[in-house]
Amino acid sequence: MSTPIDVRYAWSGSDDVAWSQLGDGASVLVGGWWMSHLERDWEYEPFRRFVQAMARHRRVIRMDPPGSGLSRSRTGTPDTLEPHVDAMKAVLDAADAEQATLFAGSSGCAVAVAFAARHPERVRRLILAGAYLDGASIASAGDRAALVDLVRSSWGVSSRVMSDIFYPDATAEQRRAYARHQRSTATAESAAAGLEAVYSFDARADAAAVTAPTLVLHRRGDRAIRLALGTATASAIPGAHLEVLDGSDHHPWHGDSSAFLRRALAFDGVPEAALAGDLVKAPPAEPGAREADSPISGRELEVLLLVSQGLTDAQIAAELFLSVHTVHRHVANARTKLGVPSRAAAAAWAVSHRDGV
């Protein structure tokens, strides 16, 4: 069980903005991603380990942007940058942090860039992870609208879709855990409204005015925010340094999180000697996390477990947001790998081995 956090509030316009802090030293303000919830995020183990590792070297200030998580007053996420910029300033004021490094990711990057441009005296350094400046550049208008509609109409299905996009190389259990985490942080309506809002963010006009030293970190295989958008972000900010990391996980607390954090902290002035070893200590392997030892993939196991429950290919396709053809192919591939004569035999194998994969 994680240690409870001390949630505080900063007043910003019509908003009570929730924030918390951990650690000592120079301040780092961690901006919100698409969805943020101070308590639910802290309960999510990969995120908590990442923040705890950062807090061994810095005072980490977290916040829920207006309209999200524990922040109060607004009923929806503002779709312009100004309320988010004002909220960041209010939190820094409440935390008595005259200056801070901004560590932002994904949709938080546009807000951080706008803040750095408009309040340069408050920003020591700017670190952007999986960044973009213009929400409309993430996908076509049709694709953006379709995903917002899916989130609003079927939060269960869309949370799994987002997990697959954010963590394509994760195990089936890791994807399920993240889908559950997403659903714990927001209702379907607030998640859809938040997604609509971040698609509308546009900090391109602010980027050229940023004067803080800037590091843009982007994973090469990121499917949620393409590397080209991170490259464009670095190009638009004067003197920004782009570093491309291996991997495909969108959030820095998944995948090789130690490598990600080591680069961020070194850029923020933490001595290299203090960063030796594994910064982010992973817990012991749990059931579902040893996919490399299995003859079948995590997705194939996931499909077979649904087969064992009596679901048809069409029902499994709806459950996992796949095509019927893809489900059929997963079953056929698993049967071949296992050398069993039927889908029933493959499903029985999956049930008997689910704790060892």
CSV table of C-alpha atoms in Angstrom, one decimal:
chain,number,residue,atom,x,y,z
A,1,MET,CA,0.0,0.0,0.0
A,2,SER,CA,1.4,3.4,-0.9
A,3,THR,CA,2.0,6.1,1.6
A,4,PRO,CA,-0.8,8.7,1.7
A,5,ILE,CA,0.0,12.0,0.1
A,6,ASP,CA,-0.7,15.5,1.5
A,7,VAL,CA,-3.0,17.2,-1.0
A,8,ARG,CA,-3.1,21.0,-0.9
A,9,TYR,CA,-4.9,23.7,-2.9
A,10,ALA,CA,-3.9,26.8,-4.8
A,11,TRP,CA,-6.4,29.4,-5.9
A,12,SER,CA,-6.3,30.3,-9.6
A,13,GLY,CA,-9.1,32.4,-11.0
A,14,SER,CA,-12.2,30.2,-10.6
A,15,ASP,CA,-10.2,27.1,-9.8
A,16,ASP,CA,-9.0,25.4,-6.7
A,17,VAL,CA,-5.9,23.6,-8.1
A,18,ALA,CA,-4.8,20.5,-6.3
A,19,TRP,CA,-1.1,19.9,-5.7
A,20,SER,CA,1.3,17.9,-3.6
A,21,GLN,CA,5.0,17.7,-3.0
A,22,LEU,CA,7.7,15.1,-2.2
A,23,GLY,CA,11.4,15.4,-1.5
A,24,ASP,CA,13.8,18.3,-0.9
A,25,GLY,CA,16.1,20.5,-2.9
A,26,ALA,CA,15.6,22.4,-6.1
A,27,SER,CA,12.0,22.3,-7.2
A,28,VAL,CA,10.7,20.4,-10.2
A,29,LEU,CA,7.1,20.9,-11.2
A,30,VAL,CA,5.6,17.9,-12.9
A,31,GLY,CA,2.8,18.9,-15.2
A,32,GLY,CA,-0.3,16.8,-15.9
A,33,TRP,CA,-0.6,14.4,-18.8
A,34,TRP,CA,-3.9,13.9,-20.6
A,35,MET,CA,-5.5,12.8,-17.4
A,36,SER,CA,-4.2,13.5,-13.9
A,37,HIS,CA,-5.3,12.5,-10.4
A,38,LEU,CA,-2.9,13.1,-7.5
A,39,GLU,CA,-4.2,10.1,-5.5
A,40,ARG,CA,-4.9,7.6,-8.2
A,41,ASP,CA,-1.6,8.3,-9.9
A,42,TRP,CA,0.2,7.8,-6.6
A,43,GLU,CA,-1.5,4.4,-6.3
A,44,TYR,CA,-0.2,3.4,-9.8
A,45,GLU,CA,3.1,1.7,-9.0
A,46,PRO,CA,5.1,2.5,-12.1
A,47,PHE,CA,4.3,6.2,-11.7
A,48,ARG,CA,5.0,6.2,-8.0
A,49,ARG,CA,8.4,4.5,-8.4
A,50,PHE,CA,9.3,7.1,-11.0
A,51,VAL,CA,8.4,10.1,-8.8
A,52,GLN,CA,10.0,8.6,-5.7
A,53,ALA,CA,13.3,8.1,-7.7
A,54,MET,CA,13.1,11.8,-8.8
A,55,ALA,CA,12.4,12.9,-5.3
A,56,ARG,CA,15.6,11.4,-4.0
A,57,HIS,CA,17.3,14.3,-5.8
A,58,ARG,CA,14.7,17.0,-6.2
A,59,ARG,CA,11.7,18.5,-4.5
A,60,VAL,CA,8.9,17.2,-6.8
A,61,ILE,CA,5.7,19.2,-7.0
A,62,ARG,CA,2.8,17.6,-8.7
A,63,MET,CA,-0.5,19.1,-9.7
A,64,ASP,CA,-3.9,18.3,-11.2
A,65,PRO,CA,-4.6,20.8,-14.0
A,66,PRO,CA,-8.0,22.6,-13.9
A,67,GLY,CA,-10.9,20.4,-14.5
A,68,SER,CA,-9.1,17.1,-13.7
A,69,GLY,CA,-8.4,14.9,-10.7
A,70,LEU,CA,-8.8,16.6,-7.4
A,71,SER,CA,-8.8,20.1,-8.7
A,72,ARG,CA,-12.2,21.8,-8.0
A,73,SER,CA,-14.6,24.4,-9.4
A,74,ARG,CA,-14.5,23.6,-13.1
A,75,THR,CA,-16.6,20.9,-14.5
A,76,GLY,CA,-14.4,20.3,-17.5
A,77,THR,CA,-10.8,20.7,-18.8
A,78,PRO,CA,-10.3,24.2,-20.3
A,79,ASP,CA,-9.5,24.0,-24.0
A,80,THR,CA,-7.2,27.0,-24.1
A,81,LEU,CA,-3.8,27.3,-22.6
A,82,GLU,CA,-4.3,30.4,-20.4
A,83,PRO,CA,-6.1,28.8,-17.5
A,84,HIS,CA,-3.5,26.0,-17.4
A,85,VAL,CA,-0.7,28.5,-17.4
A,86,ASP,CA,-2.3,30.5,-14.6
A,87,ALA,CA,-2.8,27.3,-12.6
A,88,MET,CA,0.9,26.4,-12.8
A,89,LYS,CA,1.8,29.9,-11.6
A,90,ALA,CA,-0.7,29.6,-8.7
A,91,VAL,CA,0.9,26.2,-7.6
A,92,LEU,CA,4.4,27.6,-7.8
A,93,ASP,CA,3.3,30.6,-5.7
A,94,ALA,CA,1.5,28.4,-3.1
A,95,ALA,CA,4.6,26.1,-2.9
A,96,ASP,CA,6.8,29.1,-2.4
A,97,ALA,CA,8.9,28.1,-5.4
A,98,GLU,CA,10.4,31.2,-7.0
A,99,GLN,CA,11.9,29.2,-9.8
A,100,ALA,CA,11.5,25.6,-10.9
A,101,THR,CA,12.4,23.1,-13.6
A,102,LEU,CA,9.3,22.2,-15.6
A,103,PHE,CA,9.0,18.4,-16.3
A,104,ALA,CA,6.2,17.9,-18.7
A,105,GLY,CA,5.0,15.2,-21.0
A,106,SER,CA,2.6,14.8,-23.9
A,107,SER,CA,-0.3,17.3,-23.6
A,108,GLY,CA,1.5,18.9,-20.7
A,109,CYS,CA,4.3,20.0,-23.0
A,110,ALA,CA,2.2,22.7,-24.7
A,111,VAL,CA,1.2,24.1,-21.3
A,112,ALA,CA,4.8,24.1,-20.1
A,113,VAL,CA,6.1,25.8,-23.2
A,114,ALA,CA,3.5,28.5,-22.9
A,115,PHE,CA,4.4,29.0,-19.2
A,116,ALA,CA,8.1,29.2,-20.0
A,117,ALA,CA,7.5,31.8,-22.7
A,118,ARG,CA,5.2,33.9,-20.6
A,119,HIS,CA,7.0,33.6,-17.2
A,120,PRO,CA,10.7,33.1,-18.1
A,121,GLU,CA,11.8,34.3,-14.6
A,122,ARG,CA,10.1,31.3,-13.0
A,123,VAL,CA,11.6,28.6,-15.1
A,124,ARG,CA,15.1,27.2,-14.4
A,125,ARG,CA,15.0,24.5,-17.1
A,126,LEU,CA,12.4,22.9,-19.3
A,127,ILE,CA,12.3,19.1,-19.9
A,128,LEU,CA,9.7,17.8,-22.3
A,129,ALA,CA,8.8,14.1,-22.8
A,130,GLY,CA,6.9,12.8,-25.8
A,131,ALA,CA,6.3,16.4,-26.8
A,132,TYR,CA,4.1,18.1,-29.3
A,133,LEU,CA,3.1,21.8,-29.6
A,134,ASP,CA,-0.1,21.6,-31.7
A,135,GLY,CA,-2.8,19.1,-30.7
A,136,ALA,CA,-4.3,19.1,-34.2
A,137,SER,CA,-1.0,17.6,-35.5
A,138,ILE,CA,-1.4,14.4,-33.6
A,139,ALA,CA,-3.9,12.8,-35.9
A,140,SER,CA,-6.4,13.7,-38.6
A,141,ALA,CA,-9.6,15.6,-37.6
A,142,GLY,CA,-11.6,12.4,-38.3
A,143,ASP,CA,-9.4,10.2,-36.2
A,144,ARG,CA,-9.4,12.7,-33.3
A,145,ALA,CA,-13.2,12.9,-33.4
A,146,ALA,CA,-13.6,9.2,-33.6
A,147,LEU,CA,-11.3,8.6,-30.5
A,148,VAL,CA,-13.1,11.2,-28.5
A,149,ASP,CA,-16.5,9.6,-29.4
A,150,LEU,CA,-15.2,6.2,-28.5
A,151,VAL,CA,-13.9,7.4,-25.1
A,152,ARG,CA,-17.3,9.0,-24.4
A,153,SER,CA,-19.4,6.1,-25.5
A,154,SER,CA,-17.3,3.2,-24.3
A,155,TRP,CA,-14.7,4.0,-21.7
A,156,GLY,CA,-13.9,0.4,-21.1
A,157,VAL,CA,-13.0,-0.3,-24.7
A,158,SER,CA,-11.2,3.0,-25.3
A,159,SER,CA,-9.1,2.6,-22.2
A,160,ARG,CA,-7.8,-0.6,-23.6
A,161,VAL,CA,-7.2,1.0,-27.0
A,162,MET,CA,-5.2,3.8,-25.3
A,163,SER,CA,-3.2,1.2,-23.4
A,164,ASP,CA,-2.3,-0.6,-26.6
A,165,ILE,CA,-1.2,2.7,-28.2
A,166,PHE,CA,0.8,4.0,-25.2
A,167,TYR,CA,2.4,0.6,-24.4
A,168,PRO,CA,2.6,-1.6,-27.5
A,169,ASP,CA,5.4,-3.8,-26.2
A,170,ALA,CA,3.9,-4.3,-22.7
A,171,THR,CA,2.6,-7.6,-21.4
A,172,ALA,CA,-1.1,-8.2,-21.5
A,173,GLU,CA,-1.3,-7.7,-17.7
A,174,GLN,CA,0.6,-4.4,-17.8
A,175,ARG,CA,-1.8,-3.1,-20.5
A,176,ARG,CA,-4.8,-4.2,-18.4
A,177,ALA,CA,-3.4,-2.6,-15.3
A,178,TYR,CA,-2.9,0.7,-17.1
A,179,ALA,CA,-6.5,0.5,-18.6
A,180,ARG,CA,-7.8,0.0,-15.1
A,181,HIS,CA,-5.7,3.0,-13.9
A,182,GLN,CA,-7.1,5.2,-16.6
A,183,ARG,CA,-10.6,4.4,-15.7
A,184,SER,CA,-9.9,5.1,-12.0
A,185,THR,CA,-8.8,8.7,-12.7
A,186,ALA,CA,-11.8,10.0,-14.7
A,187,THR,CA,-15.3,9.3,-15.8
A,188,ALA,CA,-16.0,8.7,-19.5
A,189,GLU,CA,-17.4,12.2,-20.0
A,190,SER,CA,-14.5,14.0,-18.2
A,191,ALA,CA,-11.9,11.8,-20.1
A,192,ALA,CA,-13.6,12.7,-23.4
A,193,ALA,CA,-13.7,16.4,-22.5
A,194,GLY,CA,-10.1,16.3,-21.5
A,195,LEU,CA,-9.1,14.6,-24.7
A,196,GLU,CA,-11.0,17.2,-26.7
A,197,ALA,CA,-9.2,20.0,-24.8
A,198,VAL,CA,-5.7,18.7,-25.3
A,199,TYR,CA,-6.3,18.3,-29.0
A,200,SER,CA,-7.0,22.0,-29.1
A,201,PHE,CA,-3.8,23.1,-27.4
A,202,ASP,CA,-1.4,25.1,-29.6
A,203,ALA,CA,1.8,26.5,-28.2
A,204,ARG,CA,3.6,27.1,-31.6
A,205,ALA,CA,3.5,30.9,-31.1
A,206,ASP,CA,5.0,30.6,-27.7
A,207,ALA,CA,7.9,28.2,-28.6
A,208,ALA,CA,10.2,30.9,-30.1
A,209,ALA,CA,10.0,33.0,-26.9
A,210,VAL,CA,11.3,30.3,-24.6
A,211,THR,CA,14.6,31.3,-23.1
A,212,ALA,CA,15.1,28.5,-20.6
A,213,PRO,CA,17.6,25.7,-21.4
A,214,THR,CA,15.4,22.9,-22.9
A,215,LEU,CA,15.8,19.2,-23.3
A,216,VAL,CA,13.3,17.2,-25.5
A,217,LEU,CA,13.3,13.5,-24.8
A,218,HIS,CA,11.4,11.2,-27.2
A,219,ARG,CA,11.3,7.5,-27.6
A,220,ARG,CA,11.9,6.3,-31.1
A,221,GLY,CA,8.9,4.0,-31.4
A,222,ASP,CA,6.4,6.2,-29.6
A,223,ARG,CA,3.0,5.5,-31.3
A,224,ALA,CA,0.9,8.0,-29.3
A,225,ILE,CA,3.1,11.0,-30.2
A,226,ARG,CA,5.3,10.4,-33.2
A,227,LEU,CA,9.0,11.2,-33.1
A,228,ALA,CA,8.5,13.8,-35.9
A,229,LEU,CA,6.4,15.9,-33.4
A,230,GLY,CA,9.1,15.8,-30.8
A,231,THR,CA,11.6,16.8,-33.5
A,232,ALA,CA,9.4,19.7,-34.5
A,233,THR,CA,9.1,20.8,-30.9
A,234,ALA,CA,12.9,20.9,-30.4
A,235,SER,CA,13.3,22.7,-33.7
A,236,ALA,CA,10.8,25.4,-32.6
A,237,ILE,CA,12.5,26.2,-29.3
A,238,PRO,CA,15.7,28.2,-29.5
A,239,GLY,CA,18.7,26.1,-28.4
A,240,ALA,CA,16.7,23.1,-27.4
A,241,HIS,CA,18.4,19.7,-27.4
A,242,LEU,CA,16.6,16.7,-28.7
A,243,GLU,CA,17.6,13.2,-27.4
A,244,VAL,CA,16.0,10.2,-29.0
A,245,LEU,CA,15.8,7.2,-26.7
A,246,ASP,CA,15.1,3.5,-27.7
A,247,GLY,CA,11.7,2.0,-26.9
A,248,SER,CA,8.1,2.6,-27.8
A,249,ASP,CA,6.4,3.4,-24.4
A,250,HIS,CA,4.9,6.8,-24.4
A,251,HIS,CA,5.1,7.6,-20.7
A,252,PRO,CA,8.6,7.9,-19.1
A,253,TRP,CA,7.7,5.7,-16.1
A,254,HIS,CA,7.3,2.7,-18.4
A,255,GLY,CA,10.0,0.9,-20.3
A,256,ASP,CA,13.6,1.9,-19.5
A,257,SER,CA,12.5,4.5,-17.0
A,258,SER,CA,15.9,4.7,-15.3
A,259,ALA,CA,17.6,5.8,-18.6
A,260,PHE,CA,14.9,8.4,-19.1
A,261,LEU,CA,15.2,9.8,-15.6
A,262,ARG,CA,19.0,9.7,-15.6
A,263,ARG,CA,19.1,12.0,-18.6
A,264,ALA,CA,16.4,14.4,-17.2
A,265,LEU,CA,18.2,14.7,-13.8
A,266,ALA,CA,21.6,15.1,-15.3
A,267,PHE,CA,20.2,17.9,-17.5
A,268,ASP,CA,18.8,19.5,-14.3
A,269,GLY,CA,22.3,19.6,-12.7
A,270,VAL,CA,22.3,16.4,-10.6
A,271,PRO,CA,25.9,15.2,-10.5
A,272,GLU,CA,26.6,12.1,-12.6
A,273,ALA,CA,28.1,10.3,-9.6
A,274,ALA,CA,24.7,10.5,-7.8
A,275,LEU,CA,22.9,8.9,-10.7
A,276,ALA,CA,24.9,5.6,-10.8
A,277,GLY,CA,22.9,2.4,-10.8
A,278,ASP,CA,19.3,1.7,-11.4
A,279,LEU,CA,17.3,4.8,-10.4
A,280,VAL,CA,13.9,3.3,-10.6
A,281,LYS,CA,13.7,0.0,-8.6
A,282,ALA,CA,11.3,-2.4,-10.1
A,283,PRO,CA,9.3,-4.7,-7.9
A,284,PRO,CA,9.7,-8.5,-8.1
A,285,ALA,CA,8.2,-10.0,-11.2
A,286,GLU,CA,4.5,-10.7,-10.8
A,287,PRO,CA,2.3,-13.2,-12.6
A,288,GLY,CA,1.7,-12.1,-16.1
A,289,ALA,CA,5.0,-10.3,-16.4
A,290,ARG,CA,7.2,-13.1,-17.6
A,291,GLU,CA,6.1,-13.1,-21.2
A,292,ALA,CA,9.6,-13.8,-22.5
A,293,ASP,CA,9.5,-17.3,-21.0
A,294,SER,CA,6.3,-18.2,-22.7
A,295,PRO,CA,5.9,-19.9,-26.1
A,296,ILE,CA,3.0,-17.5,-26.8
A,297,SER,CA,2.7,-13.7,-26.6
A,298,GLY,CA,0.8,-11.8,-24.0
A,299,ARG,CA,-1.9,-10.9,-26.5
A,300,GLU,CA,-2.3,-14.5,-27.6
A,301,LEU,CA,-2.6,-15.5,-23.9
A,302,GLU,CA,-5.2,-12.8,-23.4
A,303,VAL,CA,-7.2,-14.1,-26.4
A,304,LEU,CA,-7.0,-17.7,-25.3
A,305,LEU,CA,-8.2,-16.8,-21.8
A,306,LEU,CA,-11.3,-15.2,-23.3
A,307,VAL,CA,-11.8,-18.3,-25.5
A,308,SER,CA,-11.7,-20.3,-22.2
A,309,GLN,CA,-14.6,-18.2,-21.0
A,310,GLY,CA,-16.7,-19.4,-24.0
A,311,LEU,CA,-16.5,-16.1,-26.0
A,312,THR,CA,-16.7,-16.3,-29.7
A,313,ASP,CA,-14.2,-14.7,-32.0
A,314,ALA,CA,-16.6,-11.8,-32.6
A,315,GLN,CA,-17.2,-11.3,-28.9
A,316,ILE,CA,-13.4,-11.3,-28.2
A,317,ALA,CA,-12.9,-8.9,-31.1
A,318,ALA,CA,-15.4,-6.5,-29.4
A,319,GLU,CA,-13.8,-7.0,-26.0
A,320,LEU,CA,-10.3,-6.3,-27.2
A,321,PHE,CA,-11.2,-3.8,-29.9
A,322,LEU,CA,-9.6,-6.0,-32.6
A,323,SER,CA,-10.9,-7.4,-35.9
A,324,VAL,CA,-12.4,-10.9,-36.0
A,325,HIS,CA,-9.7,-11.8,-38.5
A,326,THR,CA,-7.0,-10.7,-36.0
A,327,VAL,CA,-8.5,-12.7,-33.2
A,328,HIS,CA,-8.7,-15.8,-35.4
A,329,ARG,CA,-5.0,-15.3,-36.4
A,330,HIS,CA,-4.0,-15.0,-32.7
A,331,VAL,CA,-5.8,-18.3,-31.9
A,332,ALA,CA,-4.2,-20.1,-34.9
A,333,ASN,CA,-0.7,-18.8,-34.1
A,334,ALA,CA,-1.0,-19.9,-30.5
A,335,ARG,CA,-2.2,-23.4,-31.5
A,336,THR,CA,0.8,-23.7,-33.8
A,337,LYS,CA,3.2,-22.5,-31.2
A,338,LEU,CA,1.8,-24.8,-28.6
A,339,GLY,CA,1.4,-27.8,-30.9
A,340,VAL,CA,-2.2,-28.5,-29.8
A,341,PRO,CA,-5.0,-29.8,-32.1
A,342,SER,CA,-7.8,-27.5,-31.1
A,343,ARG,CA,-8.7,-24.0,-29.8
A,344,ALA,CA,-10.2,-25.8,-26.7
A,345,ALA,CA,-6.8,-27.4,-26.0
A,346,ALA,CA,-5.1,-24.1,-26.5
A,347,ALA,CA,-7.5,-22.4,-24.1
A,348,ALA,CA,-7.0,-25.1,-21.5
A,349,TRP,CA,-3.2,-24.6,-21.8
A,350,ALA,CA,-3.7,-20.8,-21.2
A,351,VAL,CA,-5.8,-21.4,-18.1
A,352,SER,CA,-3.3,-23.8,-16.6
A,353,HIS,CA,-0.3,-21.5,-17.4
A,354,ARG,CA,-1.8,-18.0,-16.7
A,355,ASP,CA,0.2,-17.5,-13.5
A,356,GLY,CA,3.5,-18.4,-15.2
A,357,VAL,CA,3.3,-16.1,-18.2
